[in-house]
Short mmCIF file of C-alpha atoms in Angstrom, two decimals:
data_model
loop_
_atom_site.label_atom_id
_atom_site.label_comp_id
_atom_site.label_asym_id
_atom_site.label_seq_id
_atom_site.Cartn_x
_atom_site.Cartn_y
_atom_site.Cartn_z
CA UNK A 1 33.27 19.90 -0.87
CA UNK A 2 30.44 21.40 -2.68
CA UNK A 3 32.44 20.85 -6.57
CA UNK A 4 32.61 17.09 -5.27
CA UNK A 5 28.93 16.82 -4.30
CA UNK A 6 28.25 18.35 -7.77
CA UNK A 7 30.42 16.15 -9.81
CA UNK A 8 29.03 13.00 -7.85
CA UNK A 9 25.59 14.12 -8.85
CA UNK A 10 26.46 14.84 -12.63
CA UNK A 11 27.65 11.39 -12.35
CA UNK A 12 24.45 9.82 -11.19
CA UNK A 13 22.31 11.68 -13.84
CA UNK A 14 24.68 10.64 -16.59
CA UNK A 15 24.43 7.03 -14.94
CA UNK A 16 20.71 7.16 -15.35
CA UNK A 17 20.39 7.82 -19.50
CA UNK A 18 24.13 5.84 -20.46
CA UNK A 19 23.11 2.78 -22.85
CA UNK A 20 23.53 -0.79 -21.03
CA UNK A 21 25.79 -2.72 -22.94
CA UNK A 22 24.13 -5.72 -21.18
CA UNK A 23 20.32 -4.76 -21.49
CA UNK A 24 17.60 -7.25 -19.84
CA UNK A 25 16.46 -9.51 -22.41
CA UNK A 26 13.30 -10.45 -20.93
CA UNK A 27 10.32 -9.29 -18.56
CA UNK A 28 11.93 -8.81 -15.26
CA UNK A 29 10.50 -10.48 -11.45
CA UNK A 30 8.31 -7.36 -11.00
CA UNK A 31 6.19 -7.81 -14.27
CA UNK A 32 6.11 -11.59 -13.44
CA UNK A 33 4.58 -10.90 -10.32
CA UNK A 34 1.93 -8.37 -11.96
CA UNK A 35 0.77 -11.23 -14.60
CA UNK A 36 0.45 -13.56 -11.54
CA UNK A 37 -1.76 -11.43 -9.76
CA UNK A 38 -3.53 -10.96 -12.89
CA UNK A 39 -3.92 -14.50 -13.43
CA UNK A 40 -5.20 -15.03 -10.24
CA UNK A 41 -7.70 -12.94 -9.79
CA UNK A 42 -8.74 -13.14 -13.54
CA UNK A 43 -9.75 -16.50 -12.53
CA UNK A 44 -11.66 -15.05 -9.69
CA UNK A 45 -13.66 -12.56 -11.82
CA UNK A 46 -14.67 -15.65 -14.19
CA UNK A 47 -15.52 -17.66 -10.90
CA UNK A 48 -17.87 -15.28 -10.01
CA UNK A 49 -18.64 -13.42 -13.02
CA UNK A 50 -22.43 -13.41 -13.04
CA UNK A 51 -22.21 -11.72 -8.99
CA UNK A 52 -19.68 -9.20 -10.39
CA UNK A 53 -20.98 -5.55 -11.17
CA UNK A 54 -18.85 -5.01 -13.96
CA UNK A 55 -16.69 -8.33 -14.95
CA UNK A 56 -16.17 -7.51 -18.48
CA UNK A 57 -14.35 -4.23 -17.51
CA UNK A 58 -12.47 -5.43 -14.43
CA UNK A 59 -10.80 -8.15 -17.73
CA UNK A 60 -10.31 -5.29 -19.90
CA UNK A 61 -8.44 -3.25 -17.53
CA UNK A 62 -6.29 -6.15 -16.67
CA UNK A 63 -5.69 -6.28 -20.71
CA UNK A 64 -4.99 -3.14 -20.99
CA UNK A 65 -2.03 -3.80 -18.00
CA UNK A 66 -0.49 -6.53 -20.13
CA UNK A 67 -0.24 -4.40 -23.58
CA UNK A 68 1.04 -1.47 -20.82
CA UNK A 69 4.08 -4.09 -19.66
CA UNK A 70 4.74 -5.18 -23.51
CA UNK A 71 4.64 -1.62 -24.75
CA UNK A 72 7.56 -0.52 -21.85
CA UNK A 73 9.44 -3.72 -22.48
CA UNK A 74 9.62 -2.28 -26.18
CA UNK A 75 10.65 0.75 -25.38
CA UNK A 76 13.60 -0.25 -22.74
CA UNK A 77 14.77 -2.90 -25.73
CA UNK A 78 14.98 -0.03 -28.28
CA UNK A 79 16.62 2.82 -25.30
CA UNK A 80 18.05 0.04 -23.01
CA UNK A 81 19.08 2.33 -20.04
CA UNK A 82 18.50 3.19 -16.13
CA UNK A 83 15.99 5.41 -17.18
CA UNK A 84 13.74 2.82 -19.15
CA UNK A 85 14.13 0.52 -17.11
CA UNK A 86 13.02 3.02 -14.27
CA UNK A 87 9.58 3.23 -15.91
CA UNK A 88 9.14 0.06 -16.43
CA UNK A 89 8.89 -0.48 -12.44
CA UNK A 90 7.49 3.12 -12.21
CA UNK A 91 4.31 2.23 -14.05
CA UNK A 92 3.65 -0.91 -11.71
CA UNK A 93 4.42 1.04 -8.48
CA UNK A 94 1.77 3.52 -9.78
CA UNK A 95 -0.71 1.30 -10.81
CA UNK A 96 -1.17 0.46 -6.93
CA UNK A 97 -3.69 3.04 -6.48
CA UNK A 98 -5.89 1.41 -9.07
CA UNK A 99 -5.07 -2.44 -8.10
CA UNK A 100 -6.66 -0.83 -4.61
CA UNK A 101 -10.17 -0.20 -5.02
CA UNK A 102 -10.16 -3.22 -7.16
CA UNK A 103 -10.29 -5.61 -4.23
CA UNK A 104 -13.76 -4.24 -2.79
CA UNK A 105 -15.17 -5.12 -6.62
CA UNK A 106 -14.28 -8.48 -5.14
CA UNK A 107 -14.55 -9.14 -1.78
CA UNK A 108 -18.21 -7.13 -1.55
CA UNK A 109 -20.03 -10.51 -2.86
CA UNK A 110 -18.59 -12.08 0.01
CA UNK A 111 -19.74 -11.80 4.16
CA UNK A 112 -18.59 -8.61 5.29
CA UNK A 113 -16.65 -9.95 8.98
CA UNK A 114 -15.99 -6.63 10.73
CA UNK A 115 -18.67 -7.86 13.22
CA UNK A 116 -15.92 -10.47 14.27
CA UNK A 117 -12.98 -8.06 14.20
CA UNK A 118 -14.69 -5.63 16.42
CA UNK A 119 -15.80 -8.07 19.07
CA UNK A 120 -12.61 -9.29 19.06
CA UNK A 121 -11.33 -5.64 19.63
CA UNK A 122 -13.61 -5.44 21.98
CA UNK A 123 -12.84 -8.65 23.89
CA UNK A 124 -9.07 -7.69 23.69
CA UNK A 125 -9.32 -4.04 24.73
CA UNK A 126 -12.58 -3.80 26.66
CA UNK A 127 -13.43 -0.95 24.20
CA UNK A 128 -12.70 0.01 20.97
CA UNK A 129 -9.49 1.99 20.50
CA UNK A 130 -10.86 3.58 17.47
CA UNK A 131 -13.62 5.31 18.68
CA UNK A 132 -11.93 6.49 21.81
CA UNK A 133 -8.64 7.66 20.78
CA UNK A 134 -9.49 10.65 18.66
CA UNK A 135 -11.86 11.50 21.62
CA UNK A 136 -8.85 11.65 24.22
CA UNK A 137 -6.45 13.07 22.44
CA UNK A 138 -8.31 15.78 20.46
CA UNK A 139 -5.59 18.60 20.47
CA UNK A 140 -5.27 20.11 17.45
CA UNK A 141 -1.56 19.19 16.71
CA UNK A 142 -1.88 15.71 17.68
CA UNK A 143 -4.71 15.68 14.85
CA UNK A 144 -2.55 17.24 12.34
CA UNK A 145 0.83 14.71 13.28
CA UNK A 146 -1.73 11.89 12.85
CA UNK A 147 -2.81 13.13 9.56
CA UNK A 148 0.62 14.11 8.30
CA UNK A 149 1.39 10.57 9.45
CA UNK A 150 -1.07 8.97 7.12
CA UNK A 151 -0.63 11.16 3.93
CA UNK A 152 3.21 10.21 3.96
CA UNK A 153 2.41 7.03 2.83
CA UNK A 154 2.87 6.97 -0.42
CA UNK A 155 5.85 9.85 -0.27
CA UNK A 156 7.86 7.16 2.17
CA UNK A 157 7.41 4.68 -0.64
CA UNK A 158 8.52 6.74 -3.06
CA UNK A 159 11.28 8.37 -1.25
CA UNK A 160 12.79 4.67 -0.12
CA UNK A 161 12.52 3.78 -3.97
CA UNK A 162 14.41 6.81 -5.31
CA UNK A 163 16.77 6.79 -3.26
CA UNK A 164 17.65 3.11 -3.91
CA UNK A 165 17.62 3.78 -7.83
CA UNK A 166 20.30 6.92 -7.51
CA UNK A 167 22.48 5.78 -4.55
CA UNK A 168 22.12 1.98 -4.41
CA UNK A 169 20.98 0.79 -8.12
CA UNK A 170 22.26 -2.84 -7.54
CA UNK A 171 19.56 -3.29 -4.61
CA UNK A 172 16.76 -1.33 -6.84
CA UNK A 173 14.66 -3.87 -8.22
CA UNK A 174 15.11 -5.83 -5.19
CA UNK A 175 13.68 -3.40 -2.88
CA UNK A 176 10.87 -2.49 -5.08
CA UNK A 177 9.98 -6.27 -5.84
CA UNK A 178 9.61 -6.15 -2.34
CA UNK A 179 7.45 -3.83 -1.83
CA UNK A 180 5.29 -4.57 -4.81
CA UNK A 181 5.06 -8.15 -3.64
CA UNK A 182 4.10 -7.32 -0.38
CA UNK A 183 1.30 -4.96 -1.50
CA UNK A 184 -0.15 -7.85 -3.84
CA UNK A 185 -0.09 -10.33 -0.70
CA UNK A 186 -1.64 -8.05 0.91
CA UNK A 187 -4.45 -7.01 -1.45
CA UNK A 188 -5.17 -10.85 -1.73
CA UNK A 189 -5.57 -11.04 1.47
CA UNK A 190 -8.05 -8.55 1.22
CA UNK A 191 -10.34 -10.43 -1.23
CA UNK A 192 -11.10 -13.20 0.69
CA UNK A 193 -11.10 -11.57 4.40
CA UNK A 194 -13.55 -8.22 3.69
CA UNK A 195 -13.16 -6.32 6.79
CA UNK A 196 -14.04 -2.50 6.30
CA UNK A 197 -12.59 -0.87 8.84
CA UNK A 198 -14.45 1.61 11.38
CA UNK A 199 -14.94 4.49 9.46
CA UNK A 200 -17.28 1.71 7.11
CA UNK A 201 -18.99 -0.57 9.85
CA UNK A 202 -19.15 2.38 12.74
CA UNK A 203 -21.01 4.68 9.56
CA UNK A 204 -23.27 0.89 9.14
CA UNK A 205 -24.35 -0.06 12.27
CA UNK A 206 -24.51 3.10 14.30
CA UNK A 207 -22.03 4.81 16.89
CA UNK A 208 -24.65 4.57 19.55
CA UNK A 209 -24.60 -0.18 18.78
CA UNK A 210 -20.68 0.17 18.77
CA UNK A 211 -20.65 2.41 22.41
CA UNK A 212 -22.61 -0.41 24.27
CA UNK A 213 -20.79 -3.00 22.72
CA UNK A 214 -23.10 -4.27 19.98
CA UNK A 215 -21.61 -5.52 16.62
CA UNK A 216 -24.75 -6.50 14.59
CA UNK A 217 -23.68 -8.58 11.28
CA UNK A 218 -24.13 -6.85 8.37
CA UNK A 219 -24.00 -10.13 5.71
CA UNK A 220 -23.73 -8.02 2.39
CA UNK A 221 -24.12 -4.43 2.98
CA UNK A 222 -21.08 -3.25 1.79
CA UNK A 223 -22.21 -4.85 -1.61
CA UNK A 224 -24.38 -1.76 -2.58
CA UNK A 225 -23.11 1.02 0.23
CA UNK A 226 -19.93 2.87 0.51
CA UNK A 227 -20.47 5.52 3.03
CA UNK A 228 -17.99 6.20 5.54
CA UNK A 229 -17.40 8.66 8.85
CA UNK A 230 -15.98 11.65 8.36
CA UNK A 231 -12.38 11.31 10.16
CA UNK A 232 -12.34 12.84 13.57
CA UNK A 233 -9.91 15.34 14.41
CA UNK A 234 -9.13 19.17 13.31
CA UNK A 235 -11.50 19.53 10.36
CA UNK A 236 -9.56 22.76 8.92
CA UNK A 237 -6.26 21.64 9.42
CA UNK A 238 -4.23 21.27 6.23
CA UNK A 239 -3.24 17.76 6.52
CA UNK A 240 -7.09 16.65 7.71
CA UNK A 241 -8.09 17.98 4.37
CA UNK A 242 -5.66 15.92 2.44
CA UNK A 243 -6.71 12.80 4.18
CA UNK A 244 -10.33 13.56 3.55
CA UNK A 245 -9.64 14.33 -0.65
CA UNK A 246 -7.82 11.35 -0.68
CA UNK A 247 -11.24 9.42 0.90
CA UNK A 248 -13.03 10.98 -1.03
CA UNK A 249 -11.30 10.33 -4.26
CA UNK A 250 -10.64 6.86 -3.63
CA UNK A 251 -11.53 4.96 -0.59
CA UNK A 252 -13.71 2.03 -0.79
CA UNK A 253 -15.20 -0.32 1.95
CA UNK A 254 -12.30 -2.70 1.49
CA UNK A 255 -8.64 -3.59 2.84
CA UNK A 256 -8.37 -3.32 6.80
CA UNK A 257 -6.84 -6.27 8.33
CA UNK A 258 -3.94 -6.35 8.59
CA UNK A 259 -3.24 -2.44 7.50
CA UNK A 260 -1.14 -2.28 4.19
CA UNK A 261 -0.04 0.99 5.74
CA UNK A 262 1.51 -0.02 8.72
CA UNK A 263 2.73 -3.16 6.93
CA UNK A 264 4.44 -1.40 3.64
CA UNK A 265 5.65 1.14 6.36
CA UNK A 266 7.59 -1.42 8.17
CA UNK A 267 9.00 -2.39 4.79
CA UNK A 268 10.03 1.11 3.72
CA UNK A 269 11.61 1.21 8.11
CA UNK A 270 13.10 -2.25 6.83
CA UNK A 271 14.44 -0.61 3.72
CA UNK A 272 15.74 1.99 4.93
CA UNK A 273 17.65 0.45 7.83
CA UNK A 274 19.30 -1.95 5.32
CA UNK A 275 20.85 0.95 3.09
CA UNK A 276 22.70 2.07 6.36
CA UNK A 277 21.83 5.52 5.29
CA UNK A 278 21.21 7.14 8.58
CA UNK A 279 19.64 10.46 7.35
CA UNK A 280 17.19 8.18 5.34
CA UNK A 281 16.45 6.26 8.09
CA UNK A 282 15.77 9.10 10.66
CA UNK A 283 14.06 11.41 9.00
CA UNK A 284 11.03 8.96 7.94
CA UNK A 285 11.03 7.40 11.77
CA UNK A 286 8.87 10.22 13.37
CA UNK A 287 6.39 9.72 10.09
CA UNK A 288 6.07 6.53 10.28
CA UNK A 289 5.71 6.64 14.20
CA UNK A 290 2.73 8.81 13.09
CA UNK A 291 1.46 6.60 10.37
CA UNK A 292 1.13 3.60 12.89
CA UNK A 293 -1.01 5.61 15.46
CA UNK A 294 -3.08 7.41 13.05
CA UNK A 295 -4.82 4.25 11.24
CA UNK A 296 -6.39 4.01 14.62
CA UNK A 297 -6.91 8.07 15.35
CA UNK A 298 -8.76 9.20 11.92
CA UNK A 299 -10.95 4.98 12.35
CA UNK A 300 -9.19 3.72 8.96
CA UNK A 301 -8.78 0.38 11.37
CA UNK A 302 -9.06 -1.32 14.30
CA UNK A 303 -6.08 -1.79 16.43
CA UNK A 304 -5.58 -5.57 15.85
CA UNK A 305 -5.53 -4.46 12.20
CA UNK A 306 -2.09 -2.22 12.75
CA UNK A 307 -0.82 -4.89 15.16
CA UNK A 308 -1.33 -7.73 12.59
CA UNK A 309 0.06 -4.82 9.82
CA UNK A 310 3.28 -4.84 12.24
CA UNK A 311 3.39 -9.00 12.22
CA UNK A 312 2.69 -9.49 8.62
CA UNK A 313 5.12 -6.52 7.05
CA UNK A 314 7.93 -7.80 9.04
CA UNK A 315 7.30 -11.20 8.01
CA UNK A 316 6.32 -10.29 4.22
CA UNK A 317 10.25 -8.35 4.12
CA UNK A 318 12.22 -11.78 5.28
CA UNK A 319 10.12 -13.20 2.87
CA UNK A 320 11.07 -11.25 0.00
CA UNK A 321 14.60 -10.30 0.94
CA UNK A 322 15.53 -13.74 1.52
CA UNK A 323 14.11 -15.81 -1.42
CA UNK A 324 16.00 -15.02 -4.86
CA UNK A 325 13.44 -14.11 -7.24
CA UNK A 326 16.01 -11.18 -8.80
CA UNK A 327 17.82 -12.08 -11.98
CA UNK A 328 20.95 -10.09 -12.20
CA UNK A 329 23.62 -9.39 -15.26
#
C-alpha cells in the first residue's frame, strides 16, 4: 500500500516538469481576465486622475503587471510544462493581496455609505451584530476558532488550488479562473460601493453614536483616515495576533459588502464539493464554518455583508463554472 502511494506520487512530480508536446500557444483566460481588470480600472484612474493621490504610480504598477504576464508567457514557451504553466497562474493568484488595497486608492474619492449599511443592520436586526457578538461570546476559545477561522483564508485558497493542480490537472485552470474571476468582481464591486466595515466607521463615528443607534454620515473621511478598532477578543491568543499583523500590514478602509471572504469561501466549499474528494471537503468545513462567523466577531463586517458574501459567491461559482471561458488542447 505504502510502495503504491509512493509510486503514484513519483508519478505526479514527474507529471509536473515532463515537456508538453502540445504547449499553449497564447495567453490563457486567467491573464485575459487580469488585462481586463486592468483596462478597466486604468480608465478609472485617468477618469479621475487629478482626485487620485498617486495616479501615475497606480499606471506604473499596472505596467509593470503586463511585462510580469509577457515575461512568464516567455518562459512557459521556452520550458513548456505543468510547472511553468503553474507560475504563470501562481503569480496572478498572488498578486491578490496587492490588487486589494488598491480598491480604497479608488473608492476613497467617492461617499463613504456605511451610514446606510448600518442603519440597515440596524433596521434588520434591531442592533448591530457586530458590536454585540464578541461581547456575548467572549470565551477565550471561541475568540481563537473565530480567528483561526479568518487567517485560513488564504491557506483554503491555496489548499483547493493545489490540490486541483496534482490530483485533478484537467479542472486546474478552471477552478482557479474561478476564483480569480470572482475576486475581480468582487473588488469592482468594491470601487464603486465604499463601505468600510465596523472596525473603520465604529473607530469614525464613535462606539458610544453606534450603541444608541446613531449612524452620522461621514461624506469623505475615509479619504485621508485609515484608523481602525482593535479586534475584540483574546488579545494574546496566537491566532488574534495573526489577524492583527495581517491588519496591520495591510488593511485599508475598503471592501466590506458583500465579504470576499465569505464569498471566495463558498467558492473554495463549491470547489471542493465538486472534486468529490471527501477528506478535502471535510477538513476545510469546520474553517470555513469559522470564517463565516468571525467577519462579524473580530467587526471586519456587518452581518448583511456575510449574508450578501453567501448570495453573491454562490452565484459568482454558477457563473464561472457554467460559462466556457477555458480553452483546452
Amino acid at each position: 500500500m505504502v510502495q503504491r502511494q509512493s509510486l503514484a506520487m513519483m508519478k505526479i512530480l514527474k507529471d509536473v516538469f515532463t515537456i508538453d508536446k502540445h504547449p499553449r500557444k497564447g495567453l490563457i483566460a486567467i491573464e485575459w481576465l487580469v488585462l481586463g481588470y486592468i483596462v478597466i480600472t486604468s480608465l478609472f484612474i485617468l477618469f479621475a486622475y487629478t482626485k487620485l493621490d498617486c495616479p501615475m504610480e497606480m499606471l506604473k504598477g499596472r505596467g509593470r503587471v503586463v511585462v510580469m504576464i509577457a515575461a512568464l508567457w516567455a518562459v512557459y514557451r521556452m520550458v513548456p510544462c505543468r510547472f511553468t504553466f503553474l507560475g504563470r497562474i501562481a503569480a496572478q493568484m498572488g498578486l491578490l493581496a496587492w490588487w486589494y488595497p488598491d480598491t480604497y486608492e479608488m473608492n476613497r474619492i467617492l461617499p463613504n455609505l456605511d451610514h446606510v449599511f448600518a442603519q440597515a443592520e440596524q433596521s434588520l436586526f434591531g442592533y448591530q451584530p457586530a458590536l454585540v457578538f464578541a461581547k456575548e461570546f467572549p470565551s477565550t476559545i471561541i475568540s481563537e476558532l473565530m480567528d483561526m477561522g479568518y487567517a485560513s483564508y488564504y491557506p483554503m485558497i491555496a489548499v483547493v488550488c493545489f490540490f486541483y493542480f496534482f490530483f485533478r490537472y484537467q479542472e486546474f485552470e478552471k477552478c482557479t479562473f474561478i476564483i480569480l474571476a470572482s475576486f475581480f468582481l468582487f473588488y469592482l464591486i468594491y470601487i464603486f460601493i465604499p463601505v468600510t466595515g465596523p472596525t473603520f466607521y465604529y473607530q469614525a463615528v464613535g462606539i458610544d453614536k453606534i450603541v444608541h443607534g446613531v449612524f452620522p454620515n461621514i461624506h469623505d473621511y475615509f479619504n485621508t483616515h485609515i484608523e481602525c478598532l482593535p479586534s475584540p477578543g483574546y488579545k494574546d491568543g496566537f491566532f488574534y495576533q495573526l489577524v492583527e499583523s495581517a491588519k496591520d500590514a495591510g488593511e485599508r478602509p475598503t471592501a466590506a459588502f458583500p465579504s470576499s471572504h465569505v464569498g471566495i469561501s463558498v467558492i473554495c466549499m463549491l470547489l471542493a464539493w465538486h472534486s468529490k474528494n471527501k477528506l478535502l471537503f471535510y477538513v476545510l468545513l469546520p474553517l470555513f464554518i469559522f470564517l463565516c462567523f468571525s467577519t462579524v466577531y473580530i467587526q471586519a463586517h456587518y452581518a448583511i455583508d456575510a449574508i450578501a458574501g453567501l448570495i453573491t459567491g454562490v452565484a459568482f461559482y454558477f457563473i464561472f463554472k457554467q460559462k466556457n471561458f477555458i480553452k483546452t488542447n
